Every structure is written in structure tokens, then in C-alpha cells.
mmCIF file of C-alpha atoms in Angstrom:
data_model
loop_
_atom_site.group_PDB
_atom_site.id
_atom_site.type_symbol
_atom_site.label_atom_id
_atom_site.label_comp_id
_atom_site.label_asym_id
_atom_site.label_seq_id
_atom_site.Cartn_x
_atom_site.Cartn_y
_atom_site.Cartn_z
ATOM 1 C CA MET A 1 10.736 15.746 1.794
ATOM 2 C CA SER A 2 11.061 16.052 -2.107
ATOM 3 C CA GLU A 3 9.672 18.457 -3.784
ATOM 4 C CA SER A 4 7.437 16.458 -4.891
ATOM 5 C CA LEU A 5 5.836 16.443 -0.874
ATOM 6 C CA TYR A 6 6.278 12.120 -0.784
ATOM 7 C CA PRO A 7 8.717 10.619 -0.502
ATOM 8 C CA LEU A 8 11.723 9.535 -3.290
ATOM 9 C CA THR A 9 15.060 8.494 -1.946
ATOM 10 C CA PRO A 10 16.369 5.990 0.526
ATOM 11 C CA SER A 11 16.406 7.858 3.331
ATOM 12 C CA GLU A 12 12.856 9.643 2.293
ATOM 13 C CA ILE A 13 11.318 6.303 1.669
ATOM 14 C CA ALA A 14 12.990 4.942 4.940
ATOM 15 C CA HIS A 15 11.914 7.665 6.896
ATOM 16 C CA VAL A 16 8.174 7.407 6.140
ATOM 17 C CA TYR A 17 7.390 4.484 6.391
ATOM 18 C CA ARG A 18 8.730 4.674 9.841
ATOM 19 C CA GLN A 19 6.161 7.187 10.310
ATOM 20 C CA ILE A 20 3.288 6.252 8.396
ATOM 21 C CA PRO A 21 1.746 3.590 10.825
ATOM 22 C CA ALA A 22 1.662 5.873 13.388
ATOM 23 C CA TRP A 23 0.072 8.194 11.182
ATOM 24 C CA SER A 24 -2.658 6.198 9.998
ATOM 25 C CA MET A 25 -3.511 4.913 13.724
ATOM 26 C CA GLY A 26 -3.653 8.320 14.836
ATOM 27 C CA GLU A 27 -5.991 9.179 11.982
ATOM 28 C CA LEU A 28 -8.316 6.196 13.395
ATOM 29 C CA ILE A 29 -8.028 5.661 16.774
ATOM 30 C CA ASP A 30 -10.994 8.589 17.843
ATOM 31 C CA LEU A 31 -13.461 6.824 15.372
ATOM 32 C CA SER A 32 -16.251 5.645 16.440
ATOM 33 C CA GLU A 33 -16.960 1.926 15.167
ATOM 34 C CA GLU A 34 -19.876 2.892 13.010
ATOM 35 C CA GLN A 35 -17.049 5.676 11.666
ATOM 36 C CA LEU A 36 -14.174 3.350 11.101
ATOM 37 C CA ASP A 37 -17.058 1.330 9.262
ATOM 38 C CA ARG A 38 -18.389 4.412 7.198
ATOM 39 C CA THR A 39 -18.359 4.087 3.281
ATOM 40 C CA GLY A 40 -19.667 6.284 0.514
ATOM 41 C CA MET A 41 -20.475 6.789 -2.966
ATOM 42 C CA GLU A 42 -17.193 8.416 -3.869
ATOM 43 C CA GLU A 43 -14.479 6.640 -5.656
ATOM 44 C CA TRP A 44 -12.311 6.420 -2.291
ATOM 45 C CA ALA A 45 -15.088 6.313 -0.073
ATOM 46 C CA ARG A 46 -15.729 2.419 -1.385
ATOM 47 C CA TRP A 47 -13.717 1.257 1.429
ATOM 48 C CA SER A 48 -14.707 2.000 4.867
ATOM 49 C CA PRO A 49 -11.587 3.819 7.368
ATOM 50 C CA ARG A 50 -10.834 0.044 8.341
ATOM 51 C CA ARG A 51 -10.521 -1.537 5.186
ATOM 52 C CA GLN A 52 -8.302 1.010 4.448
ATOM 53 C CA LEU A 53 -6.214 0.065 7.033
ATOM 54 C CA SER A 54 -7.039 -3.408 6.423
ATOM 55 C CA HIS A 55 -5.602 -3.097 3.155
ATOM 56 C CA MET A 56 -2.200 -1.163 3.973
ATOM 57 C CA ALA A 57 -1.243 -4.066 5.895
ATOM 58 C CA TYR A 58 -2.122 -6.852 3.830
ATOM 59 C CA ILE A 59 -0.313 -4.927 0.583
ATOM 60 C CA THR A 60 2.900 -4.029 2.837
ATOM 61 C CA THR A 61 2.888 -7.934 4.536
ATOM 62 C CA ARG A 62 2.426 -9.462 0.690
ATOM 63 C CA TRP A 63 5.364 -6.937 -1.381
ATOM 64 C CA PHE A 64 7.329 -7.578 1.411
ATOM 65 C CA MET A 65 6.789 -11.451 1.084
ATOM 66 C CA VAL A 66 7.336 -11.510 -2.321
ATOM 67 C CA LEU A 67 10.409 -9.676 -2.363
ATOM 68 C CA TYR A 68 12.086 -11.046 0.835
ATOM 69 C CA GLY A 69 9.500 -14.133 1.968
ATOM 70 C CA ALA A 70 7.535 -14.506 4.984
ATOM 71 C CA THR A 71 10.796 -15.282 7.138
ATOM 72 C CA GLY A 72 12.111 -11.753 6.576
ATOM 73 C CA LEU A 73 9.417 -10.279 8.230
ATOM 74 C CA PRO A 74 10.317 -9.455 12.080
ATOM 75 C CA TRP A 75 8.744 -12.243 13.682
ATOM 76 C CA PRO A 76 10.011 -14.142 16.045
ATOM 77 C CA VAL A 77 7.892 -17.315 15.264
ATOM 78 C CA VAL A 78 5.738 -16.803 11.293
ATOM 79 C CA ASP A 79 2.315 -17.957 11.755
ATOM 80 C CA MET A 80 1.476 -19.294 8.257
ATOM 81 C CA SER A 81 -2.410 -19.267 9.378
ATOM 82 C CA GLN A 82 -2.875 -15.657 9.358
ATOM 83 C CA PHE A 83 -1.368 -15.419 5.895
ATOM 84 C CA ALA A 84 -4.113 -17.811 4.907
ATOM 85 C CA THR A 85 -6.900 -14.817 5.782
ATOM 86 C CA PHE A 86 -5.228 -12.681 3.042
ATOM 87 C CA ILE A 87 -8.436 -11.686 0.832
ATOM 88 C CA ASN A 88 -7.671 -11.466 -3.330
ATOM 89 C CA THR A 89 -10.723 -11.715 -5.210
ATOM 90 C CA ARG A 90 -12.317 -9.718 -7.734
ATOM 91 C CA ASP A 91 -15.023 -8.803 -5.638
ATOM 92 C CA ASP A 92 -13.402 -8.683 -2.236
ATOM 93 C CA ASP A 93 -9.583 -7.863 -2.652
ATOM 94 C CA ARG A 94 -6.132 -7.291 -0.820
ATOM 95 C CA ARG A 95 -7.187 -6.971 2.902
ATOM 96 C CA PHE A 96 -7.170 -8.841 5.655
ATOM 97 C CA SER A 97 -10.228 -11.008 7.097
ATOM 98 C CA SER A 98 -12.697 -9.189 8.582
ATOM 99 C CA LYS A 99 -13.788 -12.025 10.055
ATOM 100 C CA ARG A 100 -10.504 -12.596 12.273
ATOM 101 C CA TYR A 101 -9.092 -9.025 11.924
ATOM 102 C CA GLY A 102 -11.459 -6.530 12.211
ATOM 103 C CA ASP A 103 -9.303 -4.810 15.311
ATOM 104 C CA ILE A 104 -7.630 -1.605 14.138
ATOM 105 C CA GLU A 105 -4.774 -2.652 16.949
ATOM 106 C CA TRP A 106 -4.040 -6.127 15.630
ATOM 107 C CA LEU A 107 -3.991 -4.320 11.789
ATOM 108 C CA HIS A 108 -1.453 -1.307 12.857
ATOM 109 C CA LEU A 109 0.259 -3.890 14.792
ATOM 110 C CA ARG A 110 0.731 -6.023 11.631
ATOM 111 C CA PHE A 111 1.380 -2.963 9.322
ATOM 112 C CA SER A 112 3.843 -1.735 12.164
ATOM 113 C CA GLU A 113 5.660 -4.203 11.619
ATOM 114 C CA ALA A 114 5.736 -4.809 8.311
ATOM 115 C CA CYS A 115 6.717 -1.105 7.554
ATOM 116 C CA GLU A 116 9.684 -1.484 9.610
ATOM 117 C CA ALA A 117 10.832 -4.300 8.073
ATOM 118 C CA ALA A 118 10.759 -2.525 4.653
ATOM 119 C CA ALA A 119 12.572 0.765 6.252
ATOM 120 C CA ASN A 120 15.353 -1.719 7.073
ATOM 121 C CA GLN A 121 15.228 -3.282 3.534
ATOM 122 C CA VAL A 122 15.555 0.249 1.530
ATOM 123 C CA GLU A 123 18.490 1.347 3.789
ATOM 124 C CA LYS A 124 20.250 -1.670 2.781
ATOM 125 C CA LEU A 125 19.089 -1.069 -0.356
ATOM 126 C CA ALA A 126 20.205 2.738 -0.775
ATOM 127 C CA ASN A 127 24.119 1.169 -0.126
ATOM 128 C CA GLU A 128 23.698 -1.488 -2.716
ATOM 129 C CA ASP A 129 23.865 -2.057 -6.457
ATOM 130 C CA SER A 130 20.163 -3.304 -7.074
ATOM 131 C CA ALA A 131 19.817 -1.382 -10.052
ATOM 132 C CA ASN A 132 20.126 -4.477 -12.564
ATOM 133 C CA LYS A 133 18.026 -6.484 -10.008
ATOM 134 C CA SER A 134 14.310 -6.647 -10.314
ATOM 135 C CA LEU A 135 10.841 -8.130 -10.492
ATOM 136 C CA LEU A 136 9.138 -9.040 -13.950
ATOM 137 C CA PHE A 137 5.358 -9.308 -13.846
ATOM 138 C CA VAL A 138 3.721 -10.113 -16.688
ATOM 139 C CA PHE A 139 -0.304 -9.674 -17.736
ATOM 140 C CA THR A 140 -2.690 -10.791 -20.283
ATOM 141 C CA ASP A 141 -4.466 -8.380 -22.425
ATOM 142 C CA SER A 142 -7.583 -9.368 -20.275
ATOM 143 C CA SER A 143 -6.562 -9.268 -16.959
ATOM 144 C CA VAL A 144 -8.485 -7.002 -14.450
ATOM 145 C CA VAL A 145 -7.475 -5.318 -10.949
ATOM 146 C CA GLY A 146 -10.496 -6.199 -8.486
ATOM 147 C CA VAL A 147 -14.076 -4.782 -8.536
ATOM 148 C CA SER A 148 -13.089 -1.789 -10.647
ATOM 149 C CA GLU A 149 -12.036 -4.472 -13.302
ATOM 150 C CA GLU A 150 -9.573 -1.707 -14.627
ATOM 151 C CA ARG A 151 -6.919 -3.304 -17.133
ATOM 152 C CA SER A 152 -3.900 -4.482 -14.838
ATOM 153 C CA VAL A 153 -2.011 -3.417 -17.749
ATOM 154 C CA ASP A 154 -3.625 0.107 -17.740
ATOM 155 C CA LEU A 155 -3.279 0.027 -14.086
ATOM 156 C CA TRP A 156 0.489 -0.445 -14.468
ATOM 157 C CA SER A 157 1.148 1.784 -17.376
ATOM 158 C CA ARG A 158 -0.156 4.586 -15.038
ATOM 159 C CA CYS A 159 1.821 4.164 -11.979
ATOM 160 C CA MET A 160 4.707 3.645 -14.207
ATOM 161 C CA LYS A 161 4.398 7.300 -15.164
ATOM 162 C CA CYS A 162 4.722 8.246 -11.705
ATOM 163 C CA HIS A 163 8.175 6.712 -10.837
ATOM 164 C CA PRO A 164 10.983 8.455 -12.275
ATOM 165 C CA ASP A 165 13.321 5.553 -12.181
ATOM 166 C CA GLY A 166 13.130 1.366 -11.307
ATOM 167 C CA PHE A 167 9.480 1.046 -13.120
ATOM 168 C CA THR A 168 9.976 -0.179 -17.092
ATOM 169 C CA ILE A 169 8.301 -2.213 -19.688
ATOM 170 C CA ASP A 170 9.890 -5.290 -20.664
ATOM 171 C CA PRO A 171 10.370 -5.312 -24.041
ATOM 172 C CA GLU A 172 10.660 -9.593 -24.751
ATOM 173 C CA HIS A 173 6.803 -9.800 -23.102
ATOM 174 C CA GLY A 174 4.094 -8.241 -25.127
ATOM 175 C CA HIS A 175 2.161 -7.166 -21.090
ATOM 176 C CA GLY A 176 5.552 -7.121 -19.060
ATOM 177 C CA PHE A 177 6.843 -4.870 -16.330
ATOM 178 C CA ARG A 178 10.020 -4.888 -14.432
ATOM 179 C CA ILE A 179 10.469 -3.525 -11.239
ATOM 180 C CA THR A 180 13.461 -2.330 -8.881
ATOM 181 C CA PRO A 181 13.637 -4.061 -5.251
ATOM 182 C CA LEU A 182 13.918 -0.243 -4.442
ATOM 183 C CA ALA A 183 11.306 1.010 -6.648
ATOM 184 C CA THR A 184 8.979 -2.105 -5.664
ATOM 185 C CA LEU A 185 9.354 -0.669 -1.952
ATOM 186 C CA ARG A 186 8.706 2.824 -3.186
ATOM 187 C CA HIS A 187 5.689 2.100 -5.007
ATOM 188 C CA VAL A 188 4.056 -0.161 -2.066
ATOM 189 C CA LEU A 189 5.100 3.069 0.274
ATOM 190 C CA TRP A 190 3.260 5.519 -2.399
ATOM 191 C CA ASP A 191 -0.136 3.139 -2.528
ATOM 192 C CA ASP A 192 -0.415 3.583 1.006
ATOM 193 C CA LEU A 193 0.041 6.604 0.856
ATOM 194 C CA ILE A 194 -2.911 6.924 -1.257
ATOM 195 C CA HIS A 195 -5.140 5.068 1.441
ATOM 196 C CA LEU A 196 -3.676 7.443 4.145
ATOM 197 C CA ARG A 197 -5.444 9.855 1.813
ATOM 198 C CA SER A 198 -8.760 8.088 2.072
ATOM 199 C CA ILE A 199 -8.838 8.028 5.370
ATOM 200 C CA ARG A 200 -8.251 11.675 5.654
ATOM 201 C CA LEU A 201 -11.016 12.243 3.140
ATOM 202 C CA HIS A 202 -13.340 10.031 5.689
ATOM 203 C CA ARG A 203 -12.555 11.885 8.523
ATOM 204 C CA GLU A 204 -13.476 15.097 6.842
ATOM 205 C CA ALA A 205 -16.518 13.596 5.608
ATOM 206 C CA LEU A 206 -17.185 13.833 9.245
ATOM 207 C CA GLY A 207 -16.163 17.108 10.022
ATOM 208 C CA LEU A 208 -13.048 15.721 11.846
ATOM 209 C CA SER A 209 -9.684 17.392 11.220
ATOM 210 C CA PRO A 210 -6.736 15.495 10.268
ATOM 211 C CA VAL A 211 -4.840 14.557 13.375
ATOM 212 C CA TYR A 212 -1.358 14.953 11.261
ATOM 213 C CA PRO A 213 -2.156 17.809 8.799
ATOM 214 C CA ASP A 214 1.538 17.787 7.585
ATOM 215 C CA ALA A 215 2.031 14.402 6.857
ATOM 216 C CA PRO A 216 2.446 13.489 2.926
ATOM 217 C CA VAL A 217 -0.545 11.935 1.346
ATOM 218 C CA GLY A 218 -1.357 10.727 -1.786
ATOM 219 C CA GLY A 219 2.009 9.491 -3.519
ATOM 220 C CA TYR A 220 0.013 8.578 -6.375
ATOM 221 C CA THR A 221 -2.216 11.536 -7.106
ATOM 222 C CA THR A 222 -1.746 11.718 -10.644
ATOM 223 C CA ALA A 223 -2.862 8.278 -11.425
ATOM 224 C CA TYR A 224 -5.475 8.566 -8.954
ATOM 225 C CA PRO A 225 -7.108 11.449 -8.594
ATOM 226 C CA ILE A 226 -10.109 12.092 -6.269
ATOM 227 C CA TYR A 227 -13.956 11.736 -7.143
#
């Protein structure tokens, strides 16, 4: 692993994508239903361990679909009804519906499938010239993210500072950001690592040791300090 302690190179990113579903499930499998739904007053504890996994499965699947479409996912028949259960509102954002998909086994399977698809794509990008390709995101000054209501521009500016490349401001738009495909997949993985860190913090609060103490966690530690 790089000196940063979280994945930077394509080979590292692909490797961690393939490992993080098992790392996450390992930290959850021995928790009771009550413990899976634990929340707290700390910023990282606003979402329960179950919801952390749901968010990880959601964002990895959704970002992959933004880049490559639903048919790029490794499911023999893509059931679009499960994507209709994505929740993305200001008060309840970026997770699967708990009414239908609160089962951590189901969430783990979705997460694993999306991570494998992402790992395969990272390996392809390592052998392609994708530096001139990018996604463009443009926000208004009043755009906010989720229940925190942090300005989208401020959040993306913080995240951009953590990336060594592939994440830039677009000068033709007042609040525009460009991300290359490789940086996008790295961004998603780093976000997943933040939520793995939160799951481990829940375990610590419950008096439990981490199951995978050597797994990298907190890819955005400078942008998302622990409160």
C-alpha cells in the first residue's frame, strides 16, 4: 500500500475494491440486530452500522451506473426495480430502502458485485489513456448535500484537495468540477473507506475490537475528521 495508507495506484485501488466487502461484512457479522441499528450523537455515528453498509452498497452501485450504465453491472438480468429503491433526499440520503433491503446479507451481495465490477474497470483504465476523459458536475451556489446541508461546492472542494490528480475545477463553469474515470472510481472507494472507519468506530463504542485491524480506513481523513 502507498505511504498514504489508502489506495492510490490502479493496482492498489482494484485490490482494495475486491477486499472491502469482506472487511465490511467481517465487522458486521457478529453484531446483533440492535447493535446493527446503533446510532450516537457523534457525527460519524448518525448513521448506524447497517446504514453505513447500505450507503456503501448504494454509492458504489450508483456511481458505477453514472459511469457505465446499469448494464455494466455483473448481474445476468438487471432488475431495475431495485434501483427504484434508491433513497436520495435531503433528510434520508444515499442508501437502499430499509423497508425492502435492510438485510446485511443482501446489502453485502450488492456491494460485492458492484466492487468487483469497479475493480475490473480500474484494471482496464490502468492500460488506457483516460486522462482526457472526464465527468462534469456543475452545482449552484445554494446546492447542499444531505441532512448536513453543507454546500456541495464546499464538500467537493474539500474532497478535491485529497486527490493527487484527476479531480479539477472547470474554469468554464462557476461551480464546475471535472473528474476522470479513474479518479471517480478512486473517489468512490475512498468514500467507502470512510464508512468502514465509521463501522469500526461503532464497534469500538460497543467495546469490540476490529476484525480486520490492518485494513485501510478513512481515505478522506483530512476532509472528514472524526467528531
